Coordinates of C-alpha atoms and ligand atoms in Angstrom, one line a residue:
M1 CA -18.8 13.6 2.3
L2 CA -16.6 15.1 -0.3
L3 CA -13.7 16.0 2.0
P4 CA -13.1 12.6 3.5
V5 CA -13.3 10.9 0.1
L6 CA -10.9 13.4 -1.4
R7 CA -8.6 13.2 1.6
R8 CA -8.4 9.5 1.2
F9 CA -8.0 9.4 -2.5
L10 CA -5.7 12.4 -2.9
R11 CA -3.2 11.0 -0.4
P12 CA -1.1 9.1 -2.9
Y13 CA -0.8 12.3 -5.0
R14 CA -0.1 14.8 -2.2
R15 CA 3.3 15.7 -3.6
D16 CA 1.7 16.7 -6.9
V17 CA -1.0 18.6 -5.0
L18 CA 1.6 20.5 -3.0
I19 CA 3.4 21.5 -6.1
V20 CA 0.1 22.6 -7.7
V21 CA -0.6 24.8 -4.6
V22 CA 2.8 26.4 -4.8
L23 CA 2.5 27.0 -8.6
Q24 CA -0.9 28.5 -8.2
F25 CA 0.3 30.7 -5.3
V26 CA 3.2 32.1 -7.5
Q27 CA 0.9 32.5 -10.4
T28 CA -1.6 34.5 -8.4
L29 CA 1.1 36.8 -6.9
A30 CA 2.3 37.4 -10.4
A31 CA -1.2 38.3 -11.6
L32 CA -1.6 40.7 -8.7
S33 CA 1.7 42.5 -9.3
L34 CA 1.0 43.3 -13.0
P35 CA -1.6 46.1 -12.6
S36 CA 0.6 48.0 -10.1
L37 CA 3.5 47.9 -12.6
N38 CA 1.2 49.0 -15.3
A39 CA 0.1 52.0 -13.1
D40 CA 3.8 52.8 -12.6
I41 CA 4.4 52.8 -16.4
I42 CA 1.5 55.2 -16.9
N43 CA 2.2 57.5 -13.9
D44 CA 6.1 57.6 -14.1
G45 CA 6.6 56.7 -17.8
V46 CA 3.8 57.8 -20.1
V47 CA 2.8 61.0 -18.2
V48 CA 6.4 62.1 -17.8
G49 CA 7.5 60.8 -21.3
D50 CA 10.3 58.5 -19.9
I51 CA 10.7 55.9 -22.7
G52 CA 13.6 54.2 -20.9
Y53 CA 11.4 53.7 -17.8
I54 CA 8.5 52.3 -19.9
L55 CA 10.8 49.8 -21.6
R56 CA 12.4 48.7 -18.3
V57 CA 9.2 48.2 -16.4
G58 CA 7.6 46.7 -19.5
G59 CA 10.4 44.2 -19.6
V60 CA 9.8 43.3 -16.0
M61 CA 6.1 42.9 -16.7
L62 CA 6.9 40.5 -19.7
L63 CA 9.2 38.5 -17.4
I64 CA 6.5 38.2 -14.7
S65 CA 3.9 37.2 -17.3
G66 CA 6.3 34.5 -18.5
V67 CA 6.6 33.2 -15.0
Q68 CA 2.8 33.3 -14.6
V69 CA 2.3 31.4 -17.8
A70 CA 4.8 28.7 -16.9
C71 CA 3.3 28.3 -13.4
A72 CA -0.2 28.1 -14.9
I73 CA 0.9 25.4 -17.4
G74 CA 2.6 23.4 -14.7
A75 CA -0.4 23.7 -12.3
V76 CA -2.9 22.7 -14.9
Y77 CA -0.8 19.7 -16.0
L78 CA -0.1 18.3 -12.5
G79 CA -3.6 19.2 -11.3
A80 CA -5.3 17.5 -14.2
R81 CA -3.1 14.4 -13.7
A82 CA -3.9 14.2 -10.0
A83 CA -7.6 14.7 -10.6
M84 CA -7.8 12.1 -13.3
S85 CA -5.8 9.7 -11.1
V86 CA -8.4 10.2 -8.3
G87 CA -11.1 9.4 -10.8
R88 CA -9.3 6.3 -11.9
D89 CA -8.7 5.2 -8.4
L90 CA -12.3 5.8 -7.4
R91 CA -13.6 3.7 -10.3
H92 CA -11.2 1.0 -9.3
A93 CA -12.3 1.1 -5.7
V94 CA -16.0 1.0 -6.6
F95 CA -15.4 -1.9 -9.0
S96 CA -13.4 -4.1 -6.7
R97 CA -15.8 -3.4 -3.8
V98 CA -18.7 -4.4 -6.0
Q99 CA -16.9 -7.5 -7.1
R100 CA -16.7 -8.6 -3.4
F101 CA -20.4 -8.0 -2.9
S102 CA -22.7 -10.9 -2.4
V103 CA -26.0 -11.0 -4.2
A104 CA -27.7 -9.2 -1.3
E105 CA -25.5 -6.1 -1.4
A106 CA -25.5 -5.9 -5.2
S107 CA -29.3 -6.0 -5.4
R108 CA -29.6 -3.4 -2.6
F109 CA -28.0 -0.8 -4.9
G110 CA -29.1 -2.3 -8.2
A111 CA -27.0 -2.6 -11.3
P112 CA -28.1 0.7 -13.0
S113 CA -27.2 2.7 -9.9
L114 CA -23.9 1.0 -9.4
I115 CA -23.0 1.9 -13.0
T116 CA -24.0 5.5 -12.6
R117 CA -22.0 5.7 -9.4
S118 CA -18.9 4.3 -11.0
T119 CA -19.1 6.5 -14.1
N120 CA -21.1 9.8 -13.8
D121 CA -20.7 10.3 -10.0
V122 CA -16.9 9.6 -10.2
Q123 CA -16.8 12.2 -13.0
Q124 CA -18.4 14.8 -10.8
V125 CA -15.9 14.3 -8.1
Q126 CA -13.1 14.3 -10.6
M127 CA -14.2 17.6 -12.1
V128 CA -14.5 19.3 -8.7
T129 CA -11.1 18.1 -7.7
L130 CA -9.7 19.7 -10.8
M131 CA -11.5 23.0 -10.1
T132 CA -10.4 22.9 -6.5
F133 CA -6.8 22.9 -7.4
T134 CA -7.3 26.2 -9.3
I135 CA -9.9 28.0 -7.3
I136 CA -9.3 27.0 -3.7
V137 CA -5.8 28.4 -3.9
M138 CA -6.3 31.2 -6.3
A139 CA -9.6 32.8 -5.1
P140 CA -8.7 33.7 -1.5
I141 CA -5.2 35.0 -2.4
M142 CA -6.7 37.0 -5.3
M143 CA -9.4 38.4 -3.2
V144 CA -7.3 39.4 -0.2
G145 CA -4.4 40.4 -2.3
G146 CA -6.6 42.3 -4.7
V147 CA -8.1 44.3 -1.8
I148 CA -4.7 45.1 -0.4
M149 CA -3.4 46.2 -3.7
A150 CA -6.5 48.3 -4.4
L151 CA -6.1 50.0 -1.1
R152 CA -2.5 50.8 -1.9
Q153 CA -3.6 52.4 -5.1
D154 CA -6.4 54.5 -3.6
V155 CA -8.1 54.2 -0.2
G156 CA -11.0 56.5 -1.1
L157 CA -12.2 54.4 -4.1
S158 CA -11.9 51.2 -2.1
A159 CA -15.0 52.1 -0.2
L160 CA -16.8 50.9 -3.3
L161 CA -15.6 47.4 -2.5
L162 CA -17.6 47.5 0.7
V163 CA -20.7 47.7 -1.4
V164 CA -19.9 45.5 -4.4
V165 CA -18.2 42.5 -2.8
P166 CA -21.0 41.7 -0.3
L167 CA -23.6 42.3 -3.0
L168 CA -22.0 39.7 -5.3
L169 CA -21.3 37.2 -2.5
G170 CA -24.9 37.4 -1.2
L171 CA -26.3 36.9 -4.7
M172 CA -24.1 33.9 -5.4
G173 CA -24.9 32.4 -2.0
L174 CA -28.6 32.7 -2.8
I175 CA -28.3 31.0 -6.2
A176 CA -26.0 28.3 -4.8
T177 CA -28.4 27.3 -2.1
R178 CA -31.2 27.0 -4.5
M179 CA -29.2 24.8 -6.8
G180 CA -27.9 22.2 -4.3
P181 CA -31.0 20.1 -4.0
L182 CA -31.4 20.1 -7.8
F183 CA -28.1 18.4 -8.2
R184 CA -29.1 15.4 -6.0
L185 CA -32.2 15.1 -8.1
I186 CA -30.2 15.1 -11.3
Q187 CA -28.1 12.1 -10.1
E188 CA -31.2 10.2 -9.1
R189 CA -32.7 10.9 -12.5
I190 CA -29.6 9.7 -14.3
D191 CA -30.0 6.4 -12.3
R192 CA -33.6 6.2 -13.6
I193 CA -32.6 6.7 -17.2
N194 CA -30.0 4.0 -16.8
R195 CA -32.5 1.6 -15.3
V196 CA -35.1 2.1 -18.0
M197 CA -32.5 1.9 -20.8
R198 CA -31.1 -1.3 -19.4
E199 CA -34.5 -2.9 -19.1
Q200 CA -35.4 -1.9 -22.6
I201 CA -32.3 -3.4 -24.0
T202 CA -32.4 -6.7 -22.1
G203 CA -36.1 -7.1 -22.4
V204 CA -36.4 -6.1 -26.0
R205 CA -37.9 -9.5 -27.1
V206 CA -40.6 -9.4 -24.4
I207 CA -41.4 -5.8 -25.2
R208 CA -41.9 -6.6 -28.9
A209 CA -43.8 -9.8 -28.2
F210 CA -46.3 -8.0 -26.1
N211 CA -46.3 -4.9 -28.4
R212 CA -45.3 -2.7 -25.5
Q213 CA -43.1 -0.4 -27.5
E214 CA -45.4 2.5 -27.2
S215 CA -45.7 2.3 -23.4
E216 CA -42.0 1.7 -23.0
R217 CA -41.3 4.6 -25.2
E218 CA -43.5 6.7 -22.9
R219 CA -41.7 5.3 -19.8
F220 CA -38.4 6.3 -21.2
A221 CA -39.8 9.7 -22.4
R222 CA -41.0 10.3 -18.9
A223 CA -37.6 9.6 -17.3
N224 CA -35.9 11.6 -20.0
T225 CA -38.2 14.6 -19.6
E226 CA -37.7 14.6 -15.8
L227 CA -34.0 14.7 -16.3
F228 CA -34.5 17.5 -18.9
D229 CA -36.7 19.5 -16.5
T230 CA -34.3 19.3 -13.7
S231 CA -31.3 20.1 -15.9
L232 CA -33.2 23.0 -17.4
R233 CA -33.9 24.5 -13.9
V234 CA -30.2 24.3 -13.2
G235 CA -29.7 25.9 -16.5
Y236 CA -32.0 28.8 -15.6
F237 CA -30.0 29.6 -12.5
M238 CA -26.8 29.4 -14.4
A239 CA -28.2 31.7 -17.1
L240 CA -29.4 34.1 -14.4
M241 CA -26.0 34.0 -12.7
F242 CA -23.7 35.2 -15.5
P243 CA -25.6 38.3 -16.6
T244 CA -26.0 39.3 -13.0
V245 CA -22.3 39.0 -12.4
M246 CA -21.6 40.9 -15.6
L247 CA -24.1 43.6 -14.6
I248 CA -22.5 44.0 -11.2
M249 CA -19.0 44.1 -12.7
N250 CA -19.7 46.6 -15.3
A251 CA -21.8 48.8 -13.0
S252 CA -19.0 48.9 -10.5
S253 CA -16.5 49.7 -13.3
V254 CA -18.6 52.7 -14.3
A255 CA -18.8 53.7 -10.6
V256 CA -15.0 53.5 -10.3
V257 CA -14.4 55.6 -13.4
W258 CA -17.1 58.1 -12.3
F259 CA -15.7 58.6 -8.9
G260 CA -12.1 58.1 -10.0
A261 CA -12.5 60.9 -12.6
G262 CA -13.6 63.3 -9.9
R263 CA -10.6 62.4 -7.8
I264 CA -8.2 62.8 -10.6
D265 CA -9.7 66.1 -11.4
S266 CA -9.1 67.3 -7.9
G267 CA -5.6 65.9 -8.0
A268 CA -6.1 63.3 -5.3
M269 CA -5.4 60.4 -7.7
E270 CA -3.2 59.6 -10.7
V271 CA -4.5 58.2 -14.1
G272 CA -2.3 55.1 -13.7
S273 CA -3.8 54.3 -10.4
L274 CA -7.3 54.4 -11.8
V275 CA -6.4 51.9 -14.5
A276 CA -4.7 49.7 -11.8
F277 CA -7.7 50.0 -9.5
L278 CA -10.1 48.9 -12.3
N279 CA -7.9 45.9 -12.9
Y280 CA -7.9 45.0 -9.2
L281 CA -11.6 45.4 -9.0
M282 CA -12.0 42.9 -11.8
Q283 CA -9.6 40.5 -10.2
I284 CA -11.5 40.7 -6.9
L285 CA -14.9 40.2 -8.5
M286 CA -13.5 37.3 -10.6
S287 CA -12.3 35.6 -7.5
V288 CA -15.7 36.0 -5.9
L289 CA -17.2 34.6 -9.0
M290 CA -14.9 31.6 -8.9
A291 CA -15.5 31.0 -5.3
S292 CA -19.2 30.9 -5.8
M293 CA -18.8 28.5 -8.7
M294 CA -17.1 26.3 -6.2
F295 CA -20.1 26.7 -3.9
M296 CA -22.3 25.5 -6.8
L297 CA -20.2 22.6 -7.9
V298 CA -19.3 21.3 -4.5
P299 CA -22.9 20.4 -3.5
R300 CA -23.2 18.3 -6.6
A301 CA -19.9 16.6 -6.1
S302 CA -20.8 16.0 -2.4
V303 CA -23.9 14.2 -3.5
S304 CA -21.8 12.1 -5.8
A305 CA -19.1 11.5 -3.2
E306 CA -21.9 10.4 -0.8
R307 CA -23.2 8.0 -3.4
I308 CA -19.7 6.6 -4.1
D309 CA -19.0 6.4 -0.4
A310 CA -22.2 4.5 0.2
V311 CA -20.8 1.7 -2.1
L312 CA -17.3 1.8 -0.6
A313 CA -18.7 1.7 3.0
T314 CA -20.9 -1.3 2.3
E315 CA -19.3 -4.4 3.8
P316 CA -19.7 -7.5 1.8
G317 CA -21.9 -9.9 3.7
I318 CA -19.7 -12.8 2.7
V319 CA -16.0 -12.3 3.5
R320 CA -12.9 -14.3 3.8
P321 CA -12.1 -15.0 7.4
A322 CA -9.0 -13.5 8.9
Q323 CA -7.4 -16.9 9.4
P324 CA -9.1 -19.3 6.9
R325 CA -8.7 -23.0 7.6
E326 CA -7.3 -25.2 4.9
L327 CA -9.4 -27.8 3.1
P328 CA -7.7 -31.2 3.4
A329 CA -6.4 -32.6 0.1
G330 CA -8.6 -35.2 -1.6
R331 CA -12.3 -35.0 -2.3
A332 CA -14.3 -33.2 0.2
V333 CA -17.8 -34.2 1.2
I334 CA -20.0 -31.1 1.1
E335 CA -23.1 -31.1 3.3
L336 CA -25.9 -28.9 4.5
D337 CA -26.6 -29.3 8.2
G338 CA -30.0 -28.0 9.3
A339 CA -29.6 -25.0 7.0
S340 CA -32.3 -22.4 6.9
F341 CA -32.4 -19.3 4.8
G342 CA -34.6 -16.2 4.7
F343 CA -34.2 -13.2 2.4
E344 CA -33.7 -9.9 4.1
G345 CA -37.0 -8.4 5.2
A346 CA -39.0 -11.4 4.2
A347 CA -41.4 -12.8 6.8
E348 CA -41.1 -16.5 5.9
P349 CA -37.8 -18.2 5.4
V350 CA -37.3 -19.7 2.0
L351 CA -35.5 -22.8 3.3
H352 CA -36.3 -24.6 6.6
D353 CA -33.8 -26.9 8.3
I354 CA -32.3 -28.6 5.3
S355 CA -29.8 -31.4 5.7
L356 CA -28.1 -32.9 2.7
R357 CA -24.9 -34.9 2.2
L358 CA -23.1 -34.8 -1.1
E359 CA -20.6 -37.6 -1.4
P360 CA -18.1 -38.4 -4.1
G361 CA -19.5 -40.9 -6.6
R362 CA -23.1 -40.3 -5.7
T363 CA -25.8 -38.5 -7.6
T364 CA -28.2 -36.6 -5.4
A365 CA -31.3 -34.9 -6.9
V366 CA -33.5 -32.2 -5.7
I367 CA -37.0 -32.0 -7.1
G368 CA -39.7 -29.5 -6.3
S369 CA -42.1 -27.1 -7.9
T370 CA -41.3 -23.6 -8.9
G371 CA -40.4 -21.4 -6.0
A372 CA -39.7 -24.4 -3.7
G373 CA -36.3 -23.0 -2.9
K374 CA -34.1 -25.2 -5.1
T375 CA -31.9 -22.4 -6.5
T376 CA -31.6 -20.9 -3.0
L377 CA -30.3 -24.2 -1.8
V378 CA -27.8 -24.4 -4.6
N379 CA -26.6 -20.9 -3.8
L380 CA -25.7 -22.0 -0.3
L381 CA -23.2 -24.5 -1.4
P382 CA -20.5 -22.3 -3.0
R383 CA -21.3 -19.7 -0.3
L384 CA -23.0 -17.3 -2.6
I385 CA -25.3 -16.8 0.4
D386 CA -24.9 -17.7 4.0
P387 CA -27.6 -19.7 5.9
T388 CA -29.5 -17.8 8.5
A389 CA -29.4 -20.8 10.7
G390 CA -27.6 -24.2 10.5
A391 CA -24.4 -24.6 8.6
V392 CA -22.8 -25.6 5.3
R393 CA -19.8 -27.8 5.7
A394 CA -17.0 -29.0 3.4
A395 CA -14.9 -31.9 4.7
G396 CA -16.6 -31.3 8.1
I397 CA -15.4 -27.6 8.2
D398 CA -18.0 -24.8 8.4
V399 CA -17.6 -23.0 5.1
R400 CA -17.5 -19.7 6.9
E401 CA -14.1 -20.7 8.2
L402 CA -12.8 -21.3 4.8
D403 CA -11.4 -19.0 2.1
P404 CA -14.4 -18.7 -0.2
A405 CA -12.1 -18.9 -3.2
E406 CA -10.8 -22.3 -2.0
L407 CA -14.3 -23.6 -1.4
R408 CA -15.4 -22.3 -4.8
A409 CA -12.5 -24.0 -6.5
R410 CA -13.9 -27.3 -5.3
I411 CA -17.4 -26.7 -6.7
S412 CA -18.4 -26.5 -10.3
L413 CA -21.8 -24.9 -10.9
V414 CA -24.1 -24.7 -13.9
P415 CA -26.5 -21.9 -12.9
Q416 CA -30.1 -22.0 -13.7
R417 CA -29.7 -19.0 -16.0
A418 CA -26.8 -20.1 -18.2
Y419 CA -24.8 -16.9 -18.5
L420 CA -22.0 -16.9 -21.1
F421 CA -19.4 -14.3 -21.3
S422 CA -18.8 -12.6 -24.6
G423 CA -15.9 -13.7 -26.7
T424 CA -15.5 -17.0 -28.6
I425 CA -16.9 -20.4 -27.7
A426 CA -13.4 -21.4 -26.7
S427 CA -12.9 -18.3 -24.5
T428 CA -16.3 -18.6 -22.9
L429 CA -15.6 -22.3 -22.0
R430 CA -12.1 -21.5 -20.7
F431 CA -13.7 -19.1 -18.3
S432 CA -13.8 -22.0 -15.8
R433 CA -10.2 -23.2 -16.6
P434 CA -8.0 -20.8 -18.7
E435 CA -5.3 -23.4 -19.3
A436 CA -7.6 -26.1 -20.8
T437 CA -6.3 -27.5 -24.1
D438 CA -8.5 -27.8 -27.2
E439 CA -8.7 -31.5 -26.7
E440 CA -10.1 -30.9 -23.2
L441 CA -12.6 -28.4 -24.6
W442 CA -13.8 -31.0 -27.1
A443 CA -14.1 -33.7 -24.4
A444 CA -16.2 -31.4 -22.2
L445 CA -18.3 -30.5 -25.3
D446 CA -18.8 -34.2 -26.0
A447 CA -19.9 -34.9 -22.5
A448 CA -22.3 -31.9 -22.6
Q449 CA -23.7 -33.2 -25.9
A450 CA -22.7 -30.0 -27.5
S451 CA -19.9 -31.0 -29.9
E452 CA -22.3 -31.5 -32.8
F453 CA -23.3 -27.9 -33.1
V454 CA -20.0 -26.5 -32.0
R455 CA -18.2 -28.5 -34.7
E456 CA -20.3 -26.8 -37.3
L457 CA -19.5 -23.3 -36.0
G458 CA -15.9 -23.9 -34.8
L459 CA -14.4 -23.1 -31.4
D460 CA -13.7 -19.6 -32.6
A461 CA -17.4 -18.7 -33.3
R462 CA -18.5 -15.5 -31.6
V463 CA -20.5 -15.5 -28.4
E464 CA -22.5 -12.4 -27.6
Q465 CA -22.8 -11.0 -24.1
G466 CA -24.8 -13.4 -22.1
G467 CA -24.7 -15.9 -24.9
S468 CA -27.7 -14.3 -26.5
N469 CA -26.8 -15.5 -30.0
F470 CA -27.4 -19.1 -29.0
S471 CA -30.6 -21.1 -28.5
G472 CA -31.6 -21.8 -24.9
G473 CA -30.6 -25.5 -25.2
Q474 CA -27.3 -24.6 -26.9
R475 CA -26.6 -22.1 -24.1
Q476 CA -27.3 -24.6 -21.4
R477 CA -25.1 -27.2 -23.0
L478 CA -22.2 -24.7 -23.4
A479 CA -22.7 -23.8 -19.7
I480 CA -22.6 -27.5 -18.8
A481 CA -19.4 -28.0 -20.9
R482 CA -17.9 -25.0 -19.1
A483 CA -18.7 -26.5 -15.7
L484 CA -17.4 -30.0 -16.7
L485 CA -14.1 -28.5 -17.9
K486 CA -13.3 -27.5 -14.3
P487 CA -12.1 -30.4 -12.0
A488 CA -14.2 -30.3 -8.9
D489 CA -15.3 -32.3 -5.9
L490 CA -18.9 -31.4 -6.5
Y491 CA -20.8 -30.6 -9.7
V492 CA -24.1 -28.8 -9.4
F493 CA -26.6 -28.6 -12.2
D494 CA -29.5 -26.2 -11.4
D495 CA -32.3 -27.0 -13.7
S496 CA -29.7 -27.4 -16.5
F497 CA -31.4 -30.0 -18.5
S498 CA -34.8 -28.4 -18.8
A499 CA -34.2 -27.1 -22.4
L500 CA -32.9 -30.4 -23.6
D501 CA -35.1 -33.0 -25.3
Y502 CA -35.5 -36.3 -23.5
A503 CA -33.0 -38.3 -25.6
T504 CA -30.2 -35.7 -25.3
D505 CA -31.0 -35.3 -21.5
A506 CA -30.6 -39.1 -21.1
R507 CA -27.4 -39.3 -23.1
L508 CA -25.9 -36.4 -21.2
R509 CA -26.7 -37.9 -17.8
A510 CA -25.4 -41.4 -18.8
G511 CA -22.0 -39.8 -19.5
L512 CA -21.9 -37.7 -16.3
P513 CA -20.1 -40.2 -14.0
T514 CA -17.2 -40.4 -16.5
A515 CA -17.2 -36.7 -17.2
T516 CA -17.2 -35.8 -13.5
A517 CA -14.6 -38.5 -12.8
G518 CA -16.6 -39.9 -9.9
A519 CA -17.1 -36.6 -8.1
A520 CA -20.3 -35.8 -6.2
V521 CA -23.2 -34.6 -8.4
L522 CA -26.2 -32.6 -7.4
I523 CA -29.0 -32.3 -10.0
V524 CA -31.8 -29.9 -9.5
A525 CA -34.8 -30.5 -11.7
Q526 CA -38.5 -30.3 -12.1
R527 CA -38.7 -33.2 -14.6
V528 CA -38.9 -36.6 -13.0
A529 CA -37.2 -38.3 -16.0
T530 CA -34.1 -36.3 -15.4
I531 CA -33.6 -37.5 -11.8
R532 CA -35.2 -40.9 -11.5
D533 CA -31.9 -42.8 -11.6
A534 CA -30.3 -40.6 -8.8
D535 CA -28.9 -42.4 -5.8
E536 CA -31.0 -40.2 -3.5
I537 CA -33.9 -37.9 -4.4
V538 CA -34.8 -35.1 -2.1
V539 CA -38.3 -33.7 -2.5
L540 CA -38.6 -30.1 -1.6
D541 CA -41.9 -28.3 -1.0
E542 CA -42.1 -24.7 0.1
G543 CA -38.6 -24.8 1.5
R544 CA -39.0 -28.0 3.5
V545 CA -37.7 -31.5 2.8
V546 CA -40.9 -33.6 2.5
G547 CA -39.3 -36.8 1.4
R548 CA -36.1 -38.5 0.5
G549 CA -35.1 -41.8 -1.0
T550 CA -34.8 -43.5 -4.4
H551 CA -37.4 -43.2 -7.1
G552 CA -38.9 -46.6 -6.2
E553 CA -39.1 -45.7 -2.5
L554 CA -40.6 -42.3 -3.0
M555 CA -43.1 -43.7 -5.6
A556 CA -44.3 -46.2 -3.0
S557 CA -44.6 -43.9 0.0
N558 CA -44.3 -40.2 -0.8
E559 CA -47.5 -38.3 -1.7
T560 CA -45.8 -35.1 -3.0
Y561 CA -43.5 -37.1 -5.2
Q562 CA -46.4 -39.2 -6.5
E563 CA -48.3 -36.0 -7.4
I564 CA -45.3 -34.7 -9.3
V565 CA -44.8 -37.9 -11.2
L566 CA -48.5 -38.3 -12.0
S567 CA -48.8 -34.7 -13.2
Q568 CA -45.9 -35.3 -15.6
L569 CA -47.1 -38.7 -16.7
S570 CA -50.5 -37.3 -17.7
V571 CA -48.8 -34.6 -19.7
Q572 CA -46.7 -37.2 -21.5
E573 CA -49.7 -39.4 -22.1
A574 CA -51.8 -36.6 -23.4
A575 CA -49.1 -35.7 -25.9
Ligands
M5T1 C1 -37.4 -19.6 -3.6 C2 -38.1 -16.2 -3.1 C3 -38.9 -16.6 -4.3 C4 -39.3 -18.0 -4.0 C5 -38.3 -18.5 -3.1 C6 -34.0 -15.1 -5.8 C7 -35.1 -14.7 -4.8 C8 -36.1 -15.6 -4.4 N1 -37.0 -15.2 -3.5 C9 -37.0 -14.0 -2.9 O1 -37.8 -13.7 -2.0 N2 -36.0 -13.1 -3.2 C10 -35.0 -13.4 -4.1 O2 -34.1 -12.6 -4.4 O3 -37.5 -17.4 -2.7 O4 -36.8 -19.2 -4.8 P1 -35.8 -20.1 -5.6 O5 -34.9 -20.8 -4.7 O6 -35.2 -19.4 -6.7 O7 -36.9 -21.2 -6.2 P2 -36.6 -22.5 -7.2 O8 -35.2 -22.5 -7.7 O9 -37.1 -23.7 -6.5 O10 -37.6 -22.2 -8.4 P3 -37.5 -22.5 -9.9 O11 -38.5 -21.6 -10.6 O12 -36.1 -22.2 -10.4 O13 -37.9 -23.9 -10.1 O14 -40.6 -18.1 -3.4 O15 -40.1 -15.8 -4.3
MG2 MG1 -34.4 -22.2 -9.5

């Protein structure tokens, strides 16, 4: 998986990559030529006592070293730049893909894994890219070149290479194959650490309330220990590898000197050649070592590339059609037409054959017990999910034929879990309409019954991530103000008044027709008082519409509605 990903993401930088390859090539050739020159100095300069020759060849060696250094600097600079760019582009690709995901795809991966994939996994690929630039070019040239040069120095001694190189290669191969599976495990365990960590942070209040610190600590400790164990096993192999390589290198140096000494003694070889041969041997073994490092890093990066590619290859379930139709100007009527919806893999659909017309100027309410499917119904409207049967229409057009952005521009939603983005009160409100003036902010806050507490804090008061530094009711009202700030054809309130007291709830709803400027309004609630004045009330039970009408009509005829009303009346009376 690594290659296709790299091929795709390195393409914009292929000029840099080409230059890196050339620079590495030159650098390696330079490195290969130095020991031979050194041998010449010894054989023809030092042994004979020719100072001039030593200075001349020494000068050439200095020059070549200079070239080598310059090439190395250039290669590292360009290589690092290209590798980091690949990292940046990968992160960008993952992020923008995830942004296009609908709820279904995002939950298939889960937030912690998506975060690991866009950070740690990208880093693995980035690192291997950088290594590749050096090793892939250098190792083969060095190995082949080294062998040729060694042969030129002394054919007899080169027989040693036939023993040492296969030995080292075999050993490295053995270790590398053992390490591959461990790397996949490491990535999965980092996922787990992320998940536990996230849950602890977001659920800190629940954990404290139930005194679960101890068991949570254990849960984290377990995940942490597992990562530690796997990393340690990788570490053992690494620890084993370096001494082994060193042993082989040094043992073979001893062998070279041993046999070389004999050959020099018998006059078959010169001293300089022995020194050069030793140098070439080191270069060859270094290149074998580097190549095997590659074999070790590549499996890990492949696992990461696979995980990244899985995200990039996932097609969002909800996409913009190739030729979207235009919504006509003016207020659009949005309707559900026999819409059903079932979650992936669930046996029973959550919504059955729902029809609903949301017209300008009318307030529609949906009431039903927990789990009845109210939020699922709401999610169909701005096309956060697509119905499994039936259709959602805006101005008579199936929403699947529209640009989702255009559809969503016409709908303003207060989600059940009022999520506020971090920043100031003003910035979190302007999330729905960046160009809103302060006056408009205050008008929306007034309508949302929030101006009182915001006036005390000021529009520049801090909002923590998610709005966690506000009370549930304050957060709901800020979310309502944010939704009212956006001009829309349809305003949807998903259980948005539940944290408000009765009086505030009533005041807020009384102001809604003005605040929404006569748009269609859909109120989802469990509390009868919140919806009794609606033009039409839809009673939802286990995903089916079991009644519709006004409060009076439903009171007279609908059993489910009566039950709901009675249960709430008795609660009130008892209080
Ligand atoms: C309706 C099921 C859930 C419930 C039904 C989000 C989600 C829900 N469900 C899944 O199986 N998978 C999911 O990812 O769908 O859920 P709802 O529409 O959220 O219910 P509601 O809004 O009427 O409930 P509430 O509590 O907000 O009043 O059976 O198990
Ligand atoms: Mg809900």
